[in-house]
mmCIF file with all atom_site columns, C-alpha atoms in Angstrom:
data_model
loop_
_atom_site.group_PDB
_atom_site.id
_atom_site.type_symbol
_atom_site.label_atom_id
_atom_site.label_alt_id
_atom_site.label_comp_id
_atom_site.label_asym_id
_atom_site.label_entity_id
_atom_site.label_seq_id
_atom_site.pdbx_PDB_ins_code
_atom_site.Cartn_x
_atom_site.Cartn_y
_atom_site.Cartn_z
_atom_site.occupancy
_atom_site.B_iso_or_equiv
_atom_site.pdbx_formal_charge
_atom_site.auth_seq_id
_atom_site.auth_comp_id
_atom_site.auth_asym_id
_atom_site.auth_atom_id
_atom_site.pdbx_PDB_model_num
ATOM 1  C CA . TYR M 1 1  ? -0.046  0.138   0.042   1.00 89.00 ? 1095 TYR M CA 1
ATOM 2  C CA . VAL M 1 2  ? 1.656   3.526   -1.163  1.00 93.00 ? 1096 VAL M CA 1
ATOM 3  C CA . SER M 1 3  ? 0.165   7.092   -0.946  1.00 90.00 ? 1097 SER M CA 1
ATOM 4  C CA . VAL M 1 4  ? 1.297   9.542   -3.616  1.00 88.00 ? 1098 VAL M CA 1
ATOM 5  C CA . ALA M 1 5  ? 0.719   13.341  -3.542  1.00 83.00 ? 1099 ALA M CA 1
ATOM 6  C CA . THR M 1 6  ? 3.424   14.624  -5.899  1.00 83.00 ? 1100 THR M CA 1
ATOM 7  C CA . GLY M 1 7  ? 4.487   12.938  -9.360  1.00 81.00 ? 1101 GLY M CA 1
ATOM 8  C CA . THR M 1 8  ? 7.448   11.518  -8.100  1.00 88.00 ? 1102 THR M CA 1
ATOM 9  C CA . GLU M 1 9  ? 8.182   7.930   -8.960  1.00 93.00 ? 1103 GLU M CA 1
ATOM 10 C CA . THR M 1 10 ? 7.220   6.080   -5.812  1.00 94.00 ? 1104 THR M CA 1
ATOM 11 C CA . THR M 1 11 ? 8.161   2.387   -4.894  1.00 96.00 ? 1105 THR M CA 1
ATOM 12 C CA . LEU M 1 12 ? 4.983   0.308   -4.850  1.00 96.00 ? 1106 LEU M CA 1
ATOM 13 C CA . LEU M 1 13 ? 7.191   -2.998  -3.730  1.00 97.00 ? 1107 LEU M CA 1
ATOM 14 C CA . ALA M 1 14 ? 10.711  -2.828  -2.676  1.00 97.00 ? 1108 ALA M CA 1
ATOM 15 C CA . ALA M 1 15 ? 13.165  -5.196  -4.183  1.00 96.00 ? 1109 ALA M CA 1
ATOM 16 C CA . VAL M 1 16 ? 14.310  -8.918  -2.426  1.00 94.00 ? 1110 VAL M CA 1
ATOM 17 C CA . ALA M 1 17 ? 17.692  -9.677  -3.739  1.00 93.00 ? 1111 ALA M CA 1
ATOM 18 C CA . GLY M 1 18 ? 17.898  -12.734 -5.784  1.00 94.00 ? 1112 GLY M CA 1
ATOM 19 C CA . ALA M 1 19 ? 13.847  -13.116 -6.055  1.00 94.00 ? 1113 ALA M CA 1
ATOM 20 C CA . TYR M 1 20 ? 11.423  -12.159 -8.838  1.00 95.00 ? 1114 TYR M CA 1
ATOM 21 C CA . LEU M 1 21 ? 8.307   -10.177 -7.755  1.00 96.00 ? 1115 LEU M CA 1
ATOM 22 C CA . ASP M 1 22 ? 5.601   -10.956 -10.369 1.00 97.00 ? 1116 ASP M CA 1
ATOM 23 C CA . CYS M 1 23 ? 2.625   -8.613  -10.344 1.00 97.00 ? 1117 CYS M CA 1
ATOM 24 C CA . ILE M 1 24 ? -1.133  -10.286 -9.999  1.00 98.00 ? 1118 ILE M CA 1
ATOM 25 C CA . MET M 1 25 ? -2.729  -6.979  -9.710  1.00 98.00 ? 1119 MET M CA 1
ATOM 26 C CA . VAL M 1 26 ? -2.660  -3.308  -8.774  1.00 98.00 ? 1120 VAL M CA 1
ATOM 27 C CA . VAL M 1 27 ? -5.510  -1.008  -7.729  1.00 98.00 ? 1121 VAL M CA 1
ATOM 28 C CA . GLY M 1 28 ? -5.470  2.729   -7.589  1.00 97.00 ? 1122 GLY M CA 1
ATOM 29 C CA . SER M 1 29 ? -7.738  5.470   -6.141  1.00 96.00 ? 1123 SER M CA 1
ATOM 30 C CA . ASN M 1 30 ? -7.940  9.333   -7.210  1.00 94.00 ? 1124 ASN M CA 1
ATOM 31 C CA . ASN M 1 31 ? -9.247  12.031  -4.864  1.00 91.00 ? 1125 ASN M CA 1
ATOM 32 C CA . SER M 1 32 ? -9.115  14.713  -7.604  1.00 89.00 ? 1126 SER M CA 1
ATOM 33 C CA . ASP M 1 33 ? -11.591 16.289  -9.773  1.00 90.00 ? 1127 ASP M CA 1
ATOM 34 C CA . GLY M 1 34 ? -9.538  15.165  -13.109 1.00 91.00 ? 1128 GLY M CA 1
ATOM 35 C CA . ALA M 1 35 ? -8.681  11.742  -14.313 1.00 94.00 ? 1129 ALA M CA 1
ATOM 36 C CA . VAL M 1 36 ? -5.233  10.523  -14.385 1.00 94.00 ? 1130 VAL M CA 1
ATOM 37 C CA . SER M 1 37 ? -2.768  8.034   -15.943 1.00 95.00 ? 1131 SER M CA 1
ATOM 38 C CA . VAL M 1 38 ? -0.225  6.329   -14.034 1.00 95.00 ? 1132 VAL M CA 1
ATOM 39 C CA . ASP M 1 39 ? 2.557   4.407   -15.303 1.00 96.00 ? 1133 ASP M CA 1
ATOM 40 C CA . ILE M 1 40 ? 3.501   0.887   -13.541 1.00 97.00 ? 1134 ILE M CA 1
ATOM 41 C CA . ARG M 1 41 ? 6.967   -0.252  -13.846 1.00 96.00 ? 1135 ARG M CA 1
ATOM 42 C CA . ALA M 1 42 ? 8.554   -3.363  -12.868 1.00 96.00 ? 1136 ALA M CA 1
ATOM 43 C CA . VAL M 1 43 ? 12.112  -1.456  -12.323 1.00 95.00 ? 1137 VAL M CA 1
ATOM 44 C CA . THR M 1 44 ? 12.767  2.135   -11.089 1.00 95.00 ? 1138 THR M CA 1
ATOM 45 C CA . ALA M 1 45 ? 13.172  4.645   -14.058 1.00 94.00 ? 1139 ALA M CA 1
ATOM 46 C CA . GLY M 1 46 ? 12.517  1.467   -16.006 1.00 94.00 ? 1140 GLY M CA 1
ATOM 47 C CA . ASN M 1 47 ? 10.212  0.515   -19.267 1.00 95.00 ? 1141 ASN M CA 1
ATOM 48 C CA . ILE M 1 48 ? 6.461   1.305   -18.829 1.00 96.00 ? 1142 ILE M CA 1
ATOM 49 C CA . VAL M 1 49 ? 4.887   -2.106  -18.034 1.00 96.00 ? 1143 VAL M CA 1
ATOM 50 C CA . HIS M 1 50 ? 1.156   -0.784  -17.788 1.00 97.00 ? 1144 HIS M CA 1
ATOM 51 C CA . THR M 1 51 ? -0.448  2.605   -17.821 1.00 97.00 ? 1145 THR M CA 1
ATOM 52 C CA . LEU M 1 52 ? -3.427  2.763   -15.334 1.00 97.00 ? 1146 LEU M CA 1
ATOM 53 C CA . ARG M 1 53 ? -5.970  5.487   -16.236 1.00 97.00 ? 1147 ARG M CA 1
ATOM 54 C CA . ILE M 1 54 ? -8.119  6.401   -13.003 1.00 97.00 ? 1148 ILE M CA 1
ATOM 55 C CA . PRO M 1 55 ? -11.196 8.269   -13.202 1.00 97.00 ? 1149 PRO M CA 1
ATOM 56 C CA . ALA M 1 56 ? -11.716 11.536  -11.248 1.00 94.00 ? 1150 ALA M CA 1
ATOM 57 C CA . ASN M 1 57 ? -12.799 10.598  -7.602  1.00 95.00 ? 1151 ASN M CA 1
ATOM 58 C CA . GLY M 1 58 ? -12.672 7.019   -8.586  1.00 97.00 ? 1152 GLY M CA 1
ATOM 59 C CA . THR M 1 59 ? -10.830 3.783   -8.819  1.00 97.00 ? 1153 THR M CA 1
ATOM 60 C CA . ALA M 1 60 ? -9.410  1.756   -11.114 1.00 98.00 ? 1154 ALA M CA 1
ATOM 61 C CA . GLY M 1 61 ? -7.264  -1.314  -11.607 1.00 98.00 ? 1155 GLY M CA 1
ATOM 62 C CA . TRP M 1 62 ? -5.063  -3.791  -13.605 1.00 97.00 ? 1156 TRP M CA 1
ATOM 63 C CA . ALA M 1 63 ? -5.039  -7.507  -13.382 1.00 97.00 ? 1157 ALA M CA 1
ATOM 64 C CA . PRO M 1 64 ? -3.012  -9.652  -16.046 1.00 96.00 ? 1158 PRO M CA 1
ATOM 65 C CA . HIS M 1 65 ? -4.624  -12.681 -16.906 1.00 95.00 ? 1159 HIS M CA 1
ATOM 66 C CA . ILE M 1 66 ? -1.179  -14.434 -15.466 1.00 95.00 ? 1160 ILE M CA 1
ATOM 67 C CA . PRO M 1 67 ? 1.004   -12.647 -13.219 1.00 96.00 ? 1161 PRO M CA 1
ATOM 68 C CA . TRP M 1 68 ? 3.296   -10.106 -15.121 1.00 96.00 ? 1162 TRP M CA 1
ATOM 69 C CA . PRO M 1 69 ? 6.742   -11.467 -14.717 1.00 94.00 ? 1163 PRO M CA 1
ATOM 70 C CA . GLN M 1 70 ? 9.472   -9.180  -13.624 1.00 94.00 ? 1164 GLN M CA 1
ATOM 71 C CA . ASP M 1 71 ? 12.474  -9.269  -15.700 1.00 90.00 ? 1165 ASP M CA 1
ATOM 72 C CA . GLU M 1 72 ? 15.033  -9.183  -13.104 1.00 91.00 ? 1166 GLU M CA 1
ATOM 73 C CA . THR M 1 73 ? 15.724  -9.864  -9.649  1.00 93.00 ? 1167 THR M CA 1
ATOM 74 C CA . GLY M 1 74 ? 16.449  -7.100  -7.464  1.00 93.00 ? 1168 GLY M CA 1
ATOM 75 C CA . ASN M 1 75 ? 14.556  -4.487  -8.612  1.00 95.00 ? 1169 ASN M CA 1
ATOM 76 C CA . ASN M 1 76 ? 11.335  -2.484  -7.301  1.00 97.00 ? 1170 ASN M CA 1
ATOM 77 C CA . TRP M 1 77 ? 7.899   -2.035  -8.641  1.00 97.00 ? 1171 TRP M CA 1
ATOM 78 C CA . THR M 1 78 ? 6.844   1.533   -9.020  1.00 96.00 ? 1172 THR M CA 1
ATOM 79 C CA . VAL M 1 79 ? 3.955   3.858   -9.892  1.00 96.00 ? 1173 VAL M CA 1
ATOM 80 C CA . ASP M 1 80 ? 4.704   7.248   -11.583 1.00 93.00 ? 1174 ASP M CA 1
ATOM 81 C CA . GLY M 1 81 ? 2.085   9.803   -11.933 1.00 88.00 ? 1175 GLY M CA 1
ATOM 82 C CA . PRO M 1 82 ? 1.738   13.447  -13.613 1.00 85.00 ? 1176 PRO M CA 1
ATOM 83 C CA . ASP M 1 83 ? 4.570   15.843  -12.002 1.00 80.00 ? 1177 ASP M CA 1
ATOM 84 C CA . GLU M 1 84 ? 1.807   17.943  -10.025 1.00 76.00 ? 1178 GLU M CA 1
ATOM 85 C CA . THR M 1 85 ? 0.736   18.650  -6.461  1.00 76.00 ? 1179 THR M CA 1
ATOM 86 C CA . GLY M 1 86 ? -2.890  18.837  -5.187  1.00 78.00 ? 1180 GLY M CA 1
ATOM 87 C CA . ARG M 1 87 ? -3.962  15.508  -5.985  1.00 85.00 ? 1181 ARG M CA 1
ATOM 88 C CA . THR M 1 88 ? -3.613  12.255  -3.745  1.00 89.00 ? 1182 THR M CA 1
ATOM 89 C CA . LEU M 1 89 ? -3.236  8.809   -5.545  1.00 93.00 ? 1183 LEU M CA 1
ATOM 90 C CA . THR M 1 90 ? -3.438  5.858   -3.067  1.00 95.00 ? 1184 THR M CA 1
ATOM 91 C CA . PHE M 1 91 ? -2.529  2.082   -4.319  1.00 97.00 ? 1185 PHE M CA 1
ATOM 92 C CA . SER M 1 92 ? -2.531  -1.196  -3.047  1.00 97.00 ? 1186 SER M CA 1
ATOM 93 C CA . ALA M 1 93 ? -1.302  -4.409  -4.810  1.00 97.00 ? 1187 ALA M CA 1
ATOM 94 C CA . LEU M 1 94 ? -0.534  -7.818  -4.870  1.00 97.00 ? 1188 LEU M CA 1
ATOM 95 C CA . PHE M 1 95 ? 2.732   -9.703  -5.824  1.00 97.00 ? 1189 PHE M CA 1
ATOM 96 C CA . SER M 1 96 ? 4.102   -13.555 -5.834  1.00 97.00 ? 1190 SER M CA 1
ATOM 97 C CA . GLN M 1 97 ? 7.609   -13.881 -5.045  1.00 95.00 ? 1191 GLN M CA 1
ATOM 98 C CA . GLU M 1 98 ? 9.552   -16.064 -7.293  1.00 90.00 ? 1192 GLU M CA 1
ATOM 99 C CA . VAL M 1 99 ? 13.056  -17.548 -6.063  1.00 80.00 ? 1193 VAL M CA 1
#
């Protein structure tokens, strides 16, 4: 669970050395009057795995058909929204750890 109030890329799940963290689902909520797109990444500052569009004052989620595999061990999963303040986004997620 993580809360984001600025547009800074934020760790959703911290890395575990020697383990793959596969994404089962991510759910986000938006407390503002405007919809927002948020990028989900399997490594800090890495390629975008999925973009989640969260409606104004609403929630949205992403649940891939099978767990989304992490490419390499020892990396954080992150969420990255627009660089702005005045909105709070909250996220919860479920992962499986593969060793």
